[in-house]
Amino acid sequence: LVGAGPRAVAYVSCDPASFARDVGYFRQSGWELSGLRAFDLYPHTHHMETVALLTPRG
């Protein structure tokens, strides 16, 4: 995905652990977390819908 050269990526995830892992991959590739919103659509569970905006650094 990063190799395609987008100006930004809107990333949606429903699990905090996989979100953290995947954002780590983006950061290692020179991207930064520019915006983040979390939505608790599944109360009383660890699942949280997360919508993030990732952009290339610089």
PDB file of C-alpha atoms in Angstrom:
ATOM      1  CA  LEU A   1       0.000   0.000   0.000  1.00  0.00           C
ATOM      2  CA  VAL A   2       2.735   2.443   0.932  1.00  0.00           C
ATOM      3  CA  GLY A   3       4.543   1.614  -2.310  1.00  0.00           C
ATOM      4  CA  ALA A   4       1.592   2.908  -4.345  1.00  0.00           C
ATOM      5  CA  GLY A   5       2.451   6.434  -3.166  1.00  0.00           C
ATOM      6  CA  PRO A   6      -0.885   7.728  -1.864  1.00  0.00           C
ATOM      7  CA  ARG A   7      -1.032  11.227  -0.330  1.00  0.00           C
ATOM      8  CA  ALA A   8      -2.915   9.821   2.670  1.00  0.00           C
ATOM      9  CA  VAL A   9      -4.463   6.602   3.955  1.00  0.00           C
ATOM     10  CA  ALA A  10      -7.690   6.334   5.945  1.00  0.00           C
ATOM     11  CA  TYR A  11      -7.192   3.233   8.065  1.00  0.00           C
ATOM     12  CA  VAL A  12     -10.133   1.525   9.798  1.00  0.00           C
ATOM     13  CA  SER A  13      -9.609  -1.146  12.444  1.00  0.00           C
ATOM     14  CA  CYS A  14     -11.792  -2.913  15.001  1.00  0.00           C
ATOM     15  CA  ASP A  15      -9.057  -4.279  17.264  1.00  0.00           C
ATOM     16  CA  PRO A  16      -6.621  -2.114  19.262  1.00  0.00           C
ATOM     17  CA  ALA A  17      -3.812  -4.686  19.060  1.00  0.00           C
ATOM     18  CA  SER A  18      -3.894  -5.009  15.268  1.00  0.00           C
ATOM     19  CA  PHE A  19      -4.302  -1.235  14.951  1.00  0.00           C
ATOM     20  CA  ALA A  20      -1.141  -0.630  16.993  1.00  0.00           C
ATOM     21  CA  ARG A  21       0.753  -3.265  15.011  1.00  0.00           C
ATOM     22  CA  ASP A  22      -0.282  -1.880  11.627  1.00  0.00           C
ATOM     23  CA  VAL A  23       0.338   1.770  12.534  1.00  0.00           C
ATOM     24  CA  GLY A  24       3.804   0.629  13.626  1.00  0.00           C
ATOM     25  CA  TYR A  25       4.422  -0.723  10.113  1.00  0.00           C
ATOM     26  CA  PHE A  26       3.381   2.608   8.619  1.00  0.00           C
ATOM     27  CA  ARG A  27       5.621   4.540  11.017  1.00  0.00           C
ATOM     28  CA  GLN A  28       8.600   2.331  10.124  1.00  0.00           C
ATOM     29  CA  SER A  29       7.937   3.211   6.474  1.00  0.00           C
ATOM     30  CA  GLY A  30       8.048   6.969   7.110  1.00  0.00           C
ATOM     31  CA  TRP A  31       4.379   7.678   7.764  1.00  0.00           C
ATOM     32  CA  GLU A  32       2.788   9.454  10.727  1.00  0.00           C
ATOM     33  CA  LEU A  33      -0.555   9.341  12.469  1.00  0.00           C
ATOM     34  CA  SER A  34      -2.217  12.653  11.554  1.00  0.00           C
ATOM     35  CA  GLY A  35      -5.679  12.076  12.989  1.00  0.00           C
ATOM     36  CA  LEU A  36      -7.547   9.516  15.047  1.00  0.00           C
ATOM     37  CA  ARG A  37     -11.160   8.873  16.078  1.00  0.00           C
ATOM     38  CA  ALA A  38     -12.398   5.920  18.115  1.00  0.00           C
ATOM     39  CA  PHE A  39     -15.961   4.635  18.169  1.00  0.00           C
ATOM     40  CA  ASP A  40     -17.251   2.258  20.859  1.00  0.00           C
ATOM     41  CA  LEU A  41     -19.724   0.287  18.740  1.00  0.00           C
ATOM     42  CA  TYR A  42     -19.359  -2.874  20.833  1.00  0.00           C
ATOM     43  CA  PRO A  43     -19.818  -1.849  24.481  1.00  0.00           C
ATOM     44  CA  HIS A  44     -18.276  -4.040  27.191  1.00  0.00           C
ATOM     45  CA  THR A  45     -15.758  -5.622  24.788  1.00  0.00           C
ATOM     46  CA  HIS A  46     -12.179  -4.763  23.871  1.00  0.00           C
ATOM     47  CA  HIS A  47     -13.262  -4.026  20.295  1.00  0.00           C
ATOM     48  CA  MET A  48     -13.144  -0.381  19.318  1.00  0.00           C
ATOM     49  CA  GLU A  49     -13.709   0.876  15.789  1.00  0.00           C
ATOM     50  CA  THR A  50     -10.789   3.150  15.066  1.00  0.00           C
ATOM     51  CA  VAL A  51     -10.497   5.465  12.080  1.00  0.00           C
ATOM     52  CA  ALA A  52      -7.051   6.935  11.524  1.00  0.00           C
ATOM     53  CA  LEU A  53      -5.561   9.289   8.983  1.00  0.00           C
ATOM     54  CA  LEU A  54      -1.998   8.392   8.060  1.00  0.00           C
ATOM     55  CA  THR A  55       0.206  10.701   5.995  1.00  0.00           C
ATOM     56  CA  PRO A  56       3.810  10.557   4.803  1.00  0.00           C
ATOM     57  CA  ARG A  57       6.254  12.435   7.045  1.00  0.00           C
ATOM     58  CA  GLY A  58       7.571  15.695   5.698  1.00  0.00           C
TER      59      GLY A  58
END
